[in-house]
């Protein structure tokens, strides 16, 4: 089977069959990654550039590792160390790189829509590694993979996304994906951090009470306060945010069930999540990171035109 799309720009326009194909292919790559020799020759002679115009730890390393595991040739580009700092445009930068015969572009950019703009102007396949406050599709795919691994399915599962929903590309991609795959979604946080249009636009629940949403859900995906994307005061202080919306052990122990705790990282320990929760057996945060490599291998492989078994 093949993907119905040339690029991975977001989850919004992805078919549920594409999502399922990526998750199934990632399972095969996860099995490859358990072997003593973790490398396969699948993308030999494919050249991929990782264009990061914004900081990243997990996504950048994960894509690079996925490319190396698939035997692709990789080039890493950091905006601050490039001619972008001399005023070169995004399109000129990318066209110069592509003239060196690059097949695929993985891009993170602070401007929402930057990868969509590039997709209209260049022939290479583009993977969105996070664009502004728009989407972070591979994060949503690895989150879905991790939930399915724990619970067997996404269908009918109750997923809470808690925190700074307004500025989160992780929240948006997760909402699109979880709804397409039959999960129930509630977003929770302070009213000032949840856009009013969301409830009706996405057919999701909105909850402002942390205890209530934790009592409801099977999985809590806790998000960071994205201070770098906020240009106005939307809550009184980090301390007060933490008192009202910080997930801590006492709160989890007061529930009559054990829920799964997720976080895309980086964590602000002691703000949205306490250390004794982040590091507990309820937390699958490091499993999310581990699964990110297999999921990104699947995305790159499928966009490169793959579709056969991985053995
Ligand atoms: N989850 C995530 O995107 O982390 P990085 O910003 O470190 O890539």
PDB file of C-alpha atoms and ligand atoms in Angstrom:
ATOM      1  CA  UNK A   1       0.000   0.000   0.000  1.00  0.00           C
ATOM      2  CA  UNK A   2       1.084   3.574  -0.627  1.00  0.00           C
ATOM      3  CA  UNK A   3       0.224   6.913   0.964  1.00  0.00           C
ATOM      4  CA  UNK A   4      -2.324   9.039  -0.887  1.00  0.00           C
ATOM      5  CA  UNK A   5      -0.139  12.134  -0.433  1.00  0.00           C
ATOM      6  CA  UNK A   6       3.258  13.275  -1.713  1.00  0.00           C
ATOM      7  CA  UNK A   7       4.034  15.388   1.377  1.00  0.00           C
ATOM      8  CA  UNK A   8       3.269  15.146   5.103  1.00  0.00           C
ATOM      9  CA  UNK A   9       2.231  18.725   5.803  1.00  0.00           C
ATOM     10  CA  UNK A  10      -0.307  18.007   8.526  1.00  0.00           C
ATOM     11  CA  UNK A  11      -2.859  15.539   9.838  1.00  0.00           C
ATOM     12  CA  UNK A  12      -5.797  17.723   8.734  1.00  0.00           C
ATOM     13  CA  UNK A  13      -5.677  16.546   5.118  1.00  0.00           C
ATOM     14  CA  UNK A  14      -4.527  12.995   5.810  1.00  0.00           C
ATOM     15  CA  UNK A  15      -6.971  10.117   5.250  1.00  0.00           C
ATOM     16  CA  UNK A  16      -7.571   7.708   8.133  1.00  0.00           C
ATOM     17  CA  UNK A  17      -6.268   4.934   5.838  1.00  0.00           C
ATOM     18  CA  UNK A  18      -2.962   6.885   5.502  1.00  0.00           C
ATOM     19  CA  UNK A  19      -2.735   7.227   9.288  1.00  0.00           C
ATOM     20  CA  UNK A  20      -3.364   3.498   9.742  1.00  0.00           C
ATOM     21  CA  UNK A  21      -0.759   2.667   7.070  1.00  0.00           C
ATOM     22  CA  UNK A  22       1.853   4.833   8.836  1.00  0.00           C
ATOM     23  CA  UNK A  23       1.072   3.248  12.234  1.00  0.00           C
ATOM     24  CA  UNK A  24       1.204  -0.293  10.797  1.00  0.00           C
ATOM     25  CA  UNK A  25       4.480   0.444   8.999  1.00  0.00           C
ATOM     26  CA  UNK A  26       5.911   1.964  12.191  1.00  0.00           C
ATOM     27  CA  UNK A  27       5.154  -1.328  14.000  1.00  0.00           C
ATOM     28  CA  UNK A  28       7.326  -3.134  11.469  1.00  0.00           C
ATOM     29  CA  UNK A  29      10.128  -0.605  11.910  1.00  0.00           C
ATOM     30  CA  UNK A  30       9.847  -0.854  15.693  1.00  0.00           C
ATOM     31  CA  UNK A  31      10.522  -4.565  15.323  1.00  0.00           C
ATOM     32  CA  UNK A  32      13.577  -3.743  13.139  1.00  0.00           C
ATOM     33  CA  UNK A  33      14.823  -1.387  15.882  1.00  0.00           C
ATOM     34  CA  UNK A  34      14.818  -4.242  18.446  1.00  0.00           C
ATOM     35  CA  UNK A  35      17.321  -6.230  16.353  1.00  0.00           C
ATOM     36  CA  UNK A  36      21.091  -6.241  17.053  1.00  0.00           C
ATOM     37  CA  UNK A  37      21.609  -4.618  13.622  1.00  0.00           C
ATOM     38  CA  UNK A  38      19.087  -1.783  13.500  1.00  0.00           C
ATOM     39  CA  UNK A  39      19.924  -0.514  10.042  1.00  0.00           C
ATOM     40  CA  UNK A  40      18.079  -1.402   6.805  1.00  0.00           C
ATOM     41  CA  UNK A  41      19.149  -0.400   3.265  1.00  0.00           C
ATOM     42  CA  UNK A  42      15.658   0.881   2.366  1.00  0.00           C
ATOM     43  CA  UNK A  43      16.529   4.525   1.561  1.00  0.00           C
ATOM     44  CA  UNK A  44      20.019   3.995   0.195  1.00  0.00           C
ATOM     45  CA  UNK A  45      20.703   6.700  -2.457  1.00  0.00           C
ATOM     46  CA  UNK A  46      17.941   8.930  -1.044  1.00  0.00           C
ATOM     47  CA  UNK A  47      19.216  12.307   0.211  1.00  0.00           C
ATOM     48  CA  UNK A  48      17.280  14.113   2.942  1.00  0.00           C
ATOM     49  CA  UNK A  49      17.897  17.603   4.310  1.00  0.00           C
ATOM     50  CA  UNK A  50      16.758  18.477   7.835  1.00  0.00           C
ATOM     51  CA  UNK A  51      15.939  22.185   7.753  1.00  0.00           C
ATOM     52  CA  UNK A  52      15.474  23.478  11.282  1.00  0.00           C
ATOM     53  CA  UNK A  53      14.634  27.167  11.528  1.00  0.00           C
ATOM     54  CA  UNK A  54      13.495  26.689  15.146  1.00  0.00           C
ATOM     55  CA  UNK A  55      15.080  24.878  18.101  1.00  0.00           C
ATOM     56  CA  UNK A  56      14.456  21.188  18.639  1.00  0.00           C
ATOM     57  CA  UNK A  57      15.930  18.292  20.596  1.00  0.00           C
ATOM     58  CA  UNK A  58      13.617  15.297  20.154  1.00  0.00           C
ATOM     59  CA  UNK A  59      12.252  15.863  16.654  1.00  0.00           C
ATOM     60  CA  UNK A  60      15.564  16.741  15.094  1.00  0.00           C
ATOM     61  CA  UNK A  61      17.516  13.841  16.602  1.00  0.00           C
ATOM     62  CA  UNK A  62      14.635  11.463  15.943  1.00  0.00           C
ATOM     63  CA  UNK A  63      14.438  12.357  12.227  1.00  0.00           C
ATOM     64  CA  UNK A  64      18.207  12.156  11.848  1.00  0.00           C
ATOM     65  CA  UNK A  65      18.305   8.770  13.543  1.00  0.00           C
ATOM     66  CA  UNK A  66      15.367   7.517  11.450  1.00  0.00           C
ATOM     67  CA  UNK A  67      17.185   8.602   8.273  1.00  0.00           C
ATOM     68  CA  UNK A  68      20.412   6.898   9.349  1.00  0.00           C
ATOM     69  CA  UNK A  69      18.562   3.683  10.295  1.00  0.00           C
ATOM     70  CA  UNK A  70      17.083   3.700   6.761  1.00  0.00           C
ATOM     71  CA  UNK A  71      20.559   4.284   5.214  1.00  0.00           C
ATOM     72  CA  UNK A  72      19.597   7.657   3.696  1.00  0.00           C
ATOM     73  CA  UNK A  73      22.200  10.369   3.164  1.00  0.00           C
ATOM     74  CA  UNK A  74      21.398  13.257   5.499  1.00  0.00           C
ATOM     75  CA  UNK A  75      22.292  16.938   5.617  1.00  0.00           C
ATOM     76  CA  UNK A  76      21.552  19.054   8.688  1.00  0.00           C
ATOM     77  CA  UNK A  77      20.794  22.735   8.313  1.00  0.00           C
ATOM     78  CA  UNK A  78      20.577  25.166  11.215  1.00  0.00           C
ATOM     79  CA  UNK A  79      19.168  28.587  10.315  1.00  0.00           C
ATOM     80  CA  UNK A  80      21.346  30.500  12.782  1.00  0.00           C
ATOM     81  CA  UNK A  81      24.525  29.087  11.187  1.00  0.00           C
ATOM     82  CA  UNK A  82      23.378  29.700   7.587  1.00  0.00           C
ATOM     83  CA  UNK A  83      23.027  32.529   5.068  1.00  0.00           C
ATOM     84  CA  UNK A  84      19.442  33.044   6.335  1.00  0.00           C
ATOM     85  CA  UNK A  85      21.120  35.270   8.936  1.00  0.00           C
ATOM     86  CA  UNK A  86      22.385  37.388   5.983  1.00  0.00           C
ATOM     87  CA  UNK A  87      18.846  37.876   4.689  1.00  0.00           C
ATOM     88  CA  UNK A  88      18.440  34.963   2.242  1.00  0.00           C
ATOM     89  CA  UNK A  89      14.787  34.003   1.711  1.00  0.00           C
ATOM     90  CA  UNK A  90      13.296  30.600   2.604  1.00  0.00           C
ATOM     91  CA  UNK A  91      12.668  29.777  -1.073  1.00  0.00           C
ATOM     92  CA  UNK A  92      16.186  30.800  -2.179  1.00  0.00           C
ATOM     93  CA  UNK A  93      17.690  28.788   0.680  1.00  0.00           C
ATOM     94  CA  UNK A  94      15.723  25.668  -0.209  1.00  0.00           C
ATOM     95  CA  UNK A  95      16.254  25.986  -3.980  1.00  0.00           C
ATOM     96  CA  UNK A  96      20.011  26.264  -3.422  1.00  0.00           C
ATOM     97  CA  UNK A  97      19.953  23.116  -1.296  1.00  0.00           C
ATOM     98  CA  UNK A  98      17.774  21.266  -3.821  1.00  0.00           C
ATOM     99  CA  UNK A  99      20.152  22.145  -6.677  1.00  0.00           C
ATOM    100  CA  UNK A 100      22.571  19.787  -4.890  1.00  0.00           C
ATOM    101  CA  UNK A 101      20.127  16.935  -5.702  1.00  0.00           C
ATOM    102  CA  UNK A 102      18.194  16.538  -2.458  1.00  0.00           C
ATOM    103  CA  UNK A 103      15.130  14.244  -2.587  1.00  0.00           C
ATOM    104  CA  UNK A 104      13.292  15.077   0.614  1.00  0.00           C
ATOM    105  CA  UNK A 105      13.017  18.027   3.012  1.00  0.00           C
ATOM    106  CA  UNK A 106      12.178  17.751   6.726  1.00  0.00           C
ATOM    107  CA  UNK A 107      11.368  21.227   7.954  1.00  0.00           C
ATOM    108  CA  UNK A 108      10.611  22.969  11.236  1.00  0.00           C
ATOM    109  CA  UNK A 109       9.730  26.661  11.033  1.00  0.00           C
ATOM    110  CA  UNK A 110       8.245  29.239  13.386  1.00  0.00           C
ATOM    111  CA  UNK A 111       5.858  30.460  10.668  1.00  0.00           C
ATOM    112  CA  UNK A 112       2.595  28.532  10.362  1.00  0.00           C
ATOM    113  CA  UNK A 113       2.215  27.411   6.738  1.00  0.00           C
ATOM    114  CA  UNK A 114       5.927  27.567   5.829  1.00  0.00           C
ATOM    115  CA  UNK A 115       6.061  23.910   4.654  1.00  0.00           C
ATOM    116  CA  UNK A 116       2.791  24.371   2.707  1.00  0.00           C
ATOM    117  CA  UNK A 117       4.363  27.365   0.925  1.00  0.00           C
ATOM    118  CA  UNK A 118       7.440  25.326   0.036  1.00  0.00           C
ATOM    119  CA  UNK A 119       5.324  22.427  -1.231  1.00  0.00           C
ATOM    120  CA  UNK A 120       3.832  24.749  -3.861  1.00  0.00           C
ATOM    121  CA  UNK A 121       7.274  25.810  -5.130  1.00  0.00           C
ATOM    122  CA  UNK A 122       9.655  22.852  -4.995  1.00  0.00           C
ATOM    123  CA  UNK A 123       9.535  19.314  -6.416  1.00  0.00           C
ATOM    124  CA  UNK A 124      10.964  17.475  -3.339  1.00  0.00           C
ATOM    125  CA  UNK A 125       8.731  15.686  -0.815  1.00  0.00           C
ATOM    126  CA  UNK A 126       8.285  17.759   2.356  1.00  0.00           C
ATOM    127  CA  UNK A 127       7.749  16.559   5.919  1.00  0.00           C
ATOM    128  CA  UNK A 128       6.464  19.140   8.390  1.00  0.00           C
ATOM    129  CA  UNK A 129       8.453  18.813  11.634  1.00  0.00           C
ATOM    130  CA  UNK A 130       6.373  21.559  13.273  1.00  0.00           C
ATOM    131  CA  UNK A 131       5.166  24.861  11.778  1.00  0.00           C
ATOM    132  CA  UNK A 132       4.376  27.704  14.171  1.00  0.00           C
ATOM    133  CA  UNK A 133       1.118  27.119  16.019  1.00  0.00           C
ATOM    134  CA  UNK A 134      -0.314  25.077  13.145  1.00  0.00           C
ATOM    135  CA  UNK A 135       0.650  21.369  13.117  1.00  0.00           C
ATOM    136  CA  UNK A 136       3.252  18.854  14.279  1.00  0.00           C
ATOM    137  CA  UNK A 137       2.055  15.756  12.404  1.00  0.00           C
ATOM    138  CA  UNK A 138       4.802  13.292  13.326  1.00  0.00           C
ATOM    139  CA  UNK A 139       4.300  14.127  17.034  1.00  0.00           C
ATOM    140  CA  UNK A 140       0.595  13.257  16.725  1.00  0.00           C
ATOM    141  CA  UNK A 141       1.474  10.042  14.872  1.00  0.00           C
ATOM    142  CA  UNK A 142       3.967   8.950  17.529  1.00  0.00           C
ATOM    143  CA  UNK A 143       1.473   9.871  20.256  1.00  0.00           C
ATOM    144  CA  UNK A 144      -1.182   7.748  18.530  1.00  0.00           C
ATOM    145  CA  UNK A 145       1.279   4.878  18.088  1.00  0.00           C
ATOM    146  CA  UNK A 146       2.173   5.047  21.798  1.00  0.00           C
ATOM    147  CA  UNK A 147      -1.487   5.099  22.916  1.00  0.00           C
ATOM    148  CA  UNK A 148      -2.333   2.171  20.618  1.00  0.00           C
ATOM    149  CA  UNK A 149       0.646   0.242  21.943  1.00  0.00           C
ATOM    150  CA  UNK A 150      -0.640   0.675  25.536  1.00  0.00           C
ATOM    151  CA  UNK A 151      -4.406   0.383  24.987  1.00  0.00           C
ATOM    152  CA  UNK A 152      -4.612  -1.774  21.818  1.00  0.00           C
ATOM    153  CA  UNK A 153      -6.654   0.771  19.874  1.00  0.00           C
ATOM    154  CA  UNK A 154      -7.596   4.441  19.627  1.00  0.00           C
ATOM    155  CA  UNK A 155     -11.229   3.693  18.832  1.00  0.00           C
ATOM    156  CA  UNK A 156     -13.481   4.814  21.696  1.00  0.00           C
ATOM    157  CA  UNK A 157     -10.592   5.762  23.990  1.00  0.00           C
ATOM    158  CA  UNK A 158     -10.938   8.923  26.073  1.00  0.00           C
ATOM    159  CA  UNK A 159      -7.997  11.256  25.525  1.00  0.00           C
ATOM    160  CA  UNK A 160      -7.532  14.510  27.453  1.00  0.00           C
ATOM    161  CA  UNK A 161      -5.201  17.183  26.052  1.00  0.00           C
ATOM    162  CA  UNK A 162      -4.340  19.508  28.919  1.00  0.00           C
ATOM    163  CA  UNK A 163      -2.642  22.901  28.999  1.00  0.00           C
ATOM    164  CA  UNK A 164      -1.838  25.628  26.501  1.00  0.00           C
ATOM    165  CA  UNK A 165      -4.139  24.473  23.714  1.00  0.00           C
ATOM    166  CA  UNK A 166      -4.186  27.851  21.968  1.00  0.00           C
ATOM    167  CA  UNK A 167      -0.471  27.941  21.110  1.00  0.00           C
ATOM    168  CA  UNK A 168       0.080  24.225  20.609  1.00  0.00           C
ATOM    169  CA  UNK A 169       0.653  22.610  17.213  1.00  0.00           C
ATOM    170  CA  UNK A 170       0.815  19.288  19.088  1.00  0.00           C
ATOM    171  CA  UNK A 171      -2.750  19.816  20.337  1.00  0.00           C
ATOM    172  CA  UNK A 172      -4.111  20.602  16.868  1.00  0.00           C
ATOM    173  CA  UNK A 173      -2.446  17.636  15.145  1.00  0.00           C
ATOM    174  CA  UNK A 174      -3.546  15.327  17.981  1.00  0.00           C
ATOM    175  CA  UNK A 175      -7.146  16.533  17.770  1.00  0.00           C
ATOM    176  CA  UNK A 176      -7.298  15.943  13.996  1.00  0.00           C
ATOM    177  CA  UNK A 177      -5.741  12.502  14.304  1.00  0.00           C
ATOM    178  CA  UNK A 178      -7.656  11.250  17.334  1.00  0.00           C
ATOM    179  CA  UNK A 179     -11.017  12.314  15.878  1.00  0.00           C
ATOM    180  CA  UNK A 180     -10.227  10.659  12.516  1.00  0.00           C
ATOM    181  CA  UNK A 181      -9.338   7.419  14.336  1.00  0.00           C
ATOM    182  CA  UNK A 182     -12.478   7.308  16.502  1.00  0.00           C
ATOM    183  CA  UNK A 183     -11.190   8.489  19.886  1.00  0.00           C
ATOM    184  CA  UNK A 184     -13.094  10.846  22.204  1.00  0.00           C
ATOM    185  CA  UNK A 185     -11.209  14.078  22.887  1.00  0.00           C
ATOM    186  CA  UNK A 186     -11.472  16.639  25.683  1.00  0.00           C
ATOM    187  CA  UNK A 187      -9.238  19.704  25.790  1.00  0.00           C
ATOM    188  CA  UNK A 188      -8.654  21.166  29.242  1.00  0.00           C
ATOM    189  CA  UNK A 189      -6.940  24.211  30.686  1.00  0.00           C
ATOM    190  CA  UNK A 190      -7.634  27.832  31.572  1.00  0.00           C
ATOM    191  CA  UNK A 191     -10.401  29.429  29.445  1.00  0.00           C
ATOM    192  CA  UNK A 192      -7.868  31.974  28.149  1.00  0.00           C
ATOM    193  CA  UNK A 193      -5.726  29.188  26.656  1.00  0.00           C
ATOM    194  CA  UNK A 194      -8.536  27.339  24.837  1.00  0.00           C
ATOM    195  CA  UNK A 195      -9.877  28.986  21.649  1.00  0.00           C
ATOM    196  CA  UNK A 196     -13.664  29.443  21.778  1.00  0.00           C
ATOM    197  CA  UNK A 197     -14.192  27.980  18.272  1.00  0.00           C
ATOM    198  CA  UNK A 198     -12.667  24.602  19.107  1.00  0.00           C
ATOM    199  CA  UNK A 199     -15.623  22.802  20.686  1.00  0.00           C
ATOM    200  CA  UNK A 200     -17.887  23.084  17.664  1.00  0.00           C
ATOM    201  CA  UNK A 201     -15.204  23.145  14.956  1.00  0.00           C
ATOM    202  CA  UNK A 202     -13.731  19.815  16.043  1.00  0.00           C
ATOM    203  CA  UNK A 203     -16.667  18.156  17.838  1.00  0.00           C
ATOM    204  CA  UNK A 204     -14.641  17.830  21.047  1.00  0.00           C
ATOM    205  CA  UNK A 205     -15.369  18.477  24.737  1.00  0.00           C
ATOM    206  CA  UNK A 206     -13.926  21.409  26.677  1.00  0.00           C
ATOM    207  CA  UNK A 207     -13.287  21.191  30.423  1.00  0.00           C
ATOM    208  CA  UNK A 208     -11.845  23.847  32.719  1.00  0.00           C
ATOM    209  CA  UNK A 209     -11.625  21.626  35.822  1.00  0.00           C
ATOM    210  CA  UNK A 210      -8.466  19.501  35.919  1.00  0.00           C
ATOM    211  CA  UNK A 211      -9.759  16.930  38.427  1.00  0.00           C
ATOM    212  CA  UNK A 212     -12.917  16.329  36.350  1.00  0.00           C
ATOM    213  CA  UNK A 213     -11.013  15.757  33.121  1.00  0.00           C
ATOM    214  CA  UNK A 214      -8.574  13.391  34.826  1.00  0.00           C
ATOM    215  CA  UNK A 215     -11.519  11.419  36.237  1.00  0.00           C
ATOM    216  CA  UNK A 216     -12.959  11.178  32.702  1.00  0.00           C
ATOM    217  CA  UNK A 217      -9.938  10.192  30.633  1.00  0.00           C
ATOM    218  CA  UNK A 218      -7.938   7.044  29.872  1.00  0.00           C
ATOM    219  CA  UNK A 219      -4.939   9.104  28.768  1.00  0.00           C
ATOM    220  CA  UNK A 220      -3.799  12.603  29.745  1.00  0.00           C
ATOM    221  CA  UNK A 221      -1.509  14.290  27.218  1.00  0.00           C
ATOM    222  CA  UNK A 222      -0.075  17.196  29.202  1.00  0.00           C
ATOM    223  CA  UNK A 223       1.298  20.177  27.263  1.00  0.00           C
ATOM    224  CA  UNK A 224       3.854  22.842  28.057  1.00  0.00           C
ATOM    225  CA  UNK A 225       2.942  26.500  28.478  1.00  0.00           C
ATOM    226  CA  UNK A 226       4.390  27.982  25.280  1.00  0.00           C
ATOM    227  CA  UNK A 227       5.628  31.272  26.722  1.00  0.00           C
ATOM    228  CA  UNK A 228       7.698  31.918  23.570  1.00  0.00           C
ATOM    229  CA  UNK A 229       4.482  32.124  21.520  1.00  0.00           C
ATOM    230  CA  UNK A 230       2.471  34.292  23.931  1.00  0.00           C
ATOM    231  CA  UNK A 231       2.512  38.040  23.412  1.00  0.00           C
ATOM    232  CA  UNK A 232      -0.069  38.911  26.064  1.00  0.00           C
ATOM    233  CA  UNK A 233      -0.790  37.919  29.660  1.00  0.00           C
ATOM    234  CA  UNK A 234      -3.154  34.923  29.518  1.00  0.00           C
ATOM    235  CA  UNK A 235      -2.821  33.685  33.115  1.00  0.00           C
ATOM    236  CA  UNK A 236      -1.632  35.289  36.325  1.00  0.00           C
ATOM    237  CA  UNK A 237       1.629  33.427  36.990  1.00  0.00           C
ATOM    238  CA  UNK A 238       3.294  30.059  36.397  1.00  0.00           C
ATOM    239  CA  UNK A 239       2.832  29.302  40.112  1.00  0.00           C
ATOM    240  CA  UNK A 240      -0.920  29.898  39.938  1.00  0.00           C
ATOM    241  CA  UNK A 241      -1.111  27.936  36.677  1.00  0.00           C
ATOM    242  CA  UNK A 242       0.620  25.058  38.403  1.00  0.00           C
ATOM    243  CA  UNK A 243      -1.754  25.186  41.389  1.00  0.00           C
ATOM    244  CA  UNK A 244      -4.825  25.005  39.122  1.00  0.00           C
ATOM    245  CA  UNK A 245      -3.593  22.874  36.196  1.00  0.00           C
ATOM    246  CA  UNK A 246      -0.363  21.171  37.273  1.00  0.00           C
ATOM    247  CA  UNK A 247      -0.659  17.374  37.239  1.00  0.00           C
ATOM    248  CA  UNK A 248       0.776  15.988  40.480  1.00  0.00           C
ATOM    249  CA  UNK A 249       0.888  12.642  42.283  1.00  0.00           C
ATOM    250  CA  UNK A 250      -1.625  13.633  44.968  1.00  0.00           C
ATOM    251  CA  UNK A 251      -4.195  14.413  42.283  1.00  0.00           C
ATOM    252  CA  UNK A 252      -3.553  11.168  40.400  1.00  0.00           C
ATOM    253  CA  UNK A 253      -3.711   9.126  43.639  1.00  0.00           C
ATOM    254  CA  UNK A 254      -7.131  10.645  44.387  1.00  0.00           C
ATOM    255  CA  UNK A 255      -8.612   9.141  41.181  1.00  0.00           C
ATOM    256  CA  UNK A 256     -10.282   5.748  41.317  1.00  0.00           C
ATOM    257  CA  UNK A 257      -8.249   4.442  38.355  1.00  0.00           C
ATOM    258  CA  UNK A 258      -4.768   4.643  36.854  1.00  0.00           C
ATOM    259  CA  UNK A 259      -4.504   6.784  33.761  1.00  0.00           C
ATOM    260  CA  UNK A 260      -1.653   7.030  31.234  1.00  0.00           C
ATOM    261  CA  UNK A 261       0.420  10.209  31.340  1.00  0.00           C
ATOM    262  CA  UNK A 262       1.966  11.611  28.163  1.00  0.00           C
ATOM    263  CA  UNK A 263       3.936  14.751  27.341  1.00  0.00           C
ATOM    264  CA  UNK A 264       5.519  15.726  23.993  1.00  0.00           C
ATOM    265  CA  UNK A 265       8.479  17.425  25.723  1.00  0.00           C
ATOM    266  CA  UNK A 266      10.234  19.565  26.656  1.00  0.00           C
ATOM    267  CA  UNK A 267       8.707  19.334  30.161  1.00  0.00           C
ATOM    268  CA  UNK A 268       8.571  22.306  32.498  1.00  0.00           C
ATOM    269  CA  UNK A 269       8.903  20.204  35.651  1.00  0.00           C
ATOM    270  CA  UNK A 270       6.902  21.592  38.541  1.00  0.00           C
ATOM    271  CA  UNK A 271       4.694  23.693  36.244  1.00  0.00           C
ATOM    272  CA  UNK A 272       2.412  21.482  34.092  1.00  0.00           C
ATOM    273  CA  UNK A 273       3.807  18.195  35.435  1.00  0.00           C
ATOM    274  CA  UNK A 274       5.531  17.231  38.687  1.00  0.00           C
ATOM    275  CA  UNK A 275       8.682  15.113  38.521  1.00  0.00           C
ATOM    276  CA  UNK A 276       7.155  12.256  40.548  1.00  0.00           C
ATOM    277  CA  UNK A 277       4.474  11.947  37.835  1.00  0.00           C
ATOM    278  CA  UNK A 278       6.769  12.495  34.831  1.00  0.00           C
ATOM    279  CA  UNK A 279       9.106   9.753  36.096  1.00  0.00           C
ATOM    280  CA  UNK A 280       6.396   7.361  37.378  1.00  0.00           C
ATOM    281  CA  UNK A 281       5.320   4.047  35.843  1.00  0.00           C
ATOM    282  CA  UNK A 282       2.113   5.750  34.674  1.00  0.00           C
ATOM    283  CA  UNK A 283       4.194   7.967  32.400  1.00  0.00           C
ATOM    284  CA  UNK A 284       5.038   6.819  28.852  1.00  0.00           C
ATOM    285  CA  UNK A 285       6.985   9.972  27.979  1.00  0.00           C
ATOM    286  CA  UNK A 286      10.225   8.196  27.091  1.00  0.00           C
ATOM    287  CA  UNK A 287       8.321   5.488  25.194  1.00  0.00           C
ATOM    288  CA  UNK A 288       6.844   8.316  23.081  1.00  0.00           C
ATOM    289  CA  UNK A 289      10.380   9.469  22.258  1.00  0.00           C
ATOM    290  CA  UNK A 290      11.480   5.904  21.466  1.00  0.00           C
ATOM    291  CA  UNK A 291       8.456   5.351  19.208  1.00  0.00           C
ATOM    292  CA  UNK A 292       9.188   8.614  17.392  1.00  0.00           C
ATOM    293  CA  UNK A 293      12.094   7.003  15.542  1.00  0.00           C
ATOM    294  CA  UNK A 294       9.987   4.101  14.195  1.00  0.00           C
ATOM    295  CA  UNK A 295       7.131   6.444  13.250  1.00  0.00           C
ATOM    296  CA  UNK A 296       9.484   8.818  11.396  1.00  0.00           C
ATOM    297  CA  UNK A 297      11.132   5.864   9.634  1.00  0.00           C
ATOM    298  CA  UNK A 298       7.646   4.855   8.468  1.00  0.00           C
ATOM    299  CA  UNK A 299       6.806   8.371   7.234  1.00  0.00           C
ATOM    300  CA  UNK A 300      10.091   8.773   5.325  1.00  0.00           C
ATOM    301  CA  UNK A 301       9.890   5.279   3.860  1.00  0.00           C
ATOM    302  CA  UNK A 302       6.294   5.701   2.695  1.00  0.00           C
ATOM    303  CA  UNK A 303       6.867   9.198   1.259  1.00  0.00           C
ATOM    304  CA  UNK A 304       9.863   7.830  -0.636  1.00  0.00           C
ATOM    305  CA  UNK A 305       7.442   5.501  -2.371  1.00  0.00           C
ATOM    306  CA  UNK A 306       7.789   2.393  -0.214  1.00  0.00           C
ATOM    307  CA  UNK A 307       5.002  -0.048   0.435  1.00  0.00           C
ATOM    308  CA  UNK A 308       6.545  -3.485   0.717  1.00  0.00           C
ATOM    309  CA  UNK A 309       7.250  -5.546   3.850  1.00  0.00           C
ATOM    310  CA  UNK A 310      10.304  -4.412   5.869  1.00  0.00           C
ATOM    311  CA  UNK A 311      12.102  -7.745   6.367  1.00  0.00           C
TER     312      UNK A 311
HETATM  313  N1  LIG B   1       8.145  17.299  20.968  1.00  0.00           N
HETATM  314  C1  LIG B   1       8.992  18.130  20.311  1.00  0.00           C
HETATM  315  O1  LIG B   1       8.696  18.624  19.222  1.00  0.00           O
HETATM  316  O2  LIG B   1      10.182  18.360  20.950  1.00  0.00           O
HETATM  317  P1  LIG B   1      11.380  19.197  20.324  1.00  0.00           P
HETATM  318  O3  LIG B   1      10.933  20.641  20.258  1.00  0.00           O
HETATM  319  O4  LIG B   1      12.543  18.992  21.249  1.00  0.00           O
HETATM  320  O5  LIG B   1      11.645  18.662  18.947  1.00  0.00           O
END
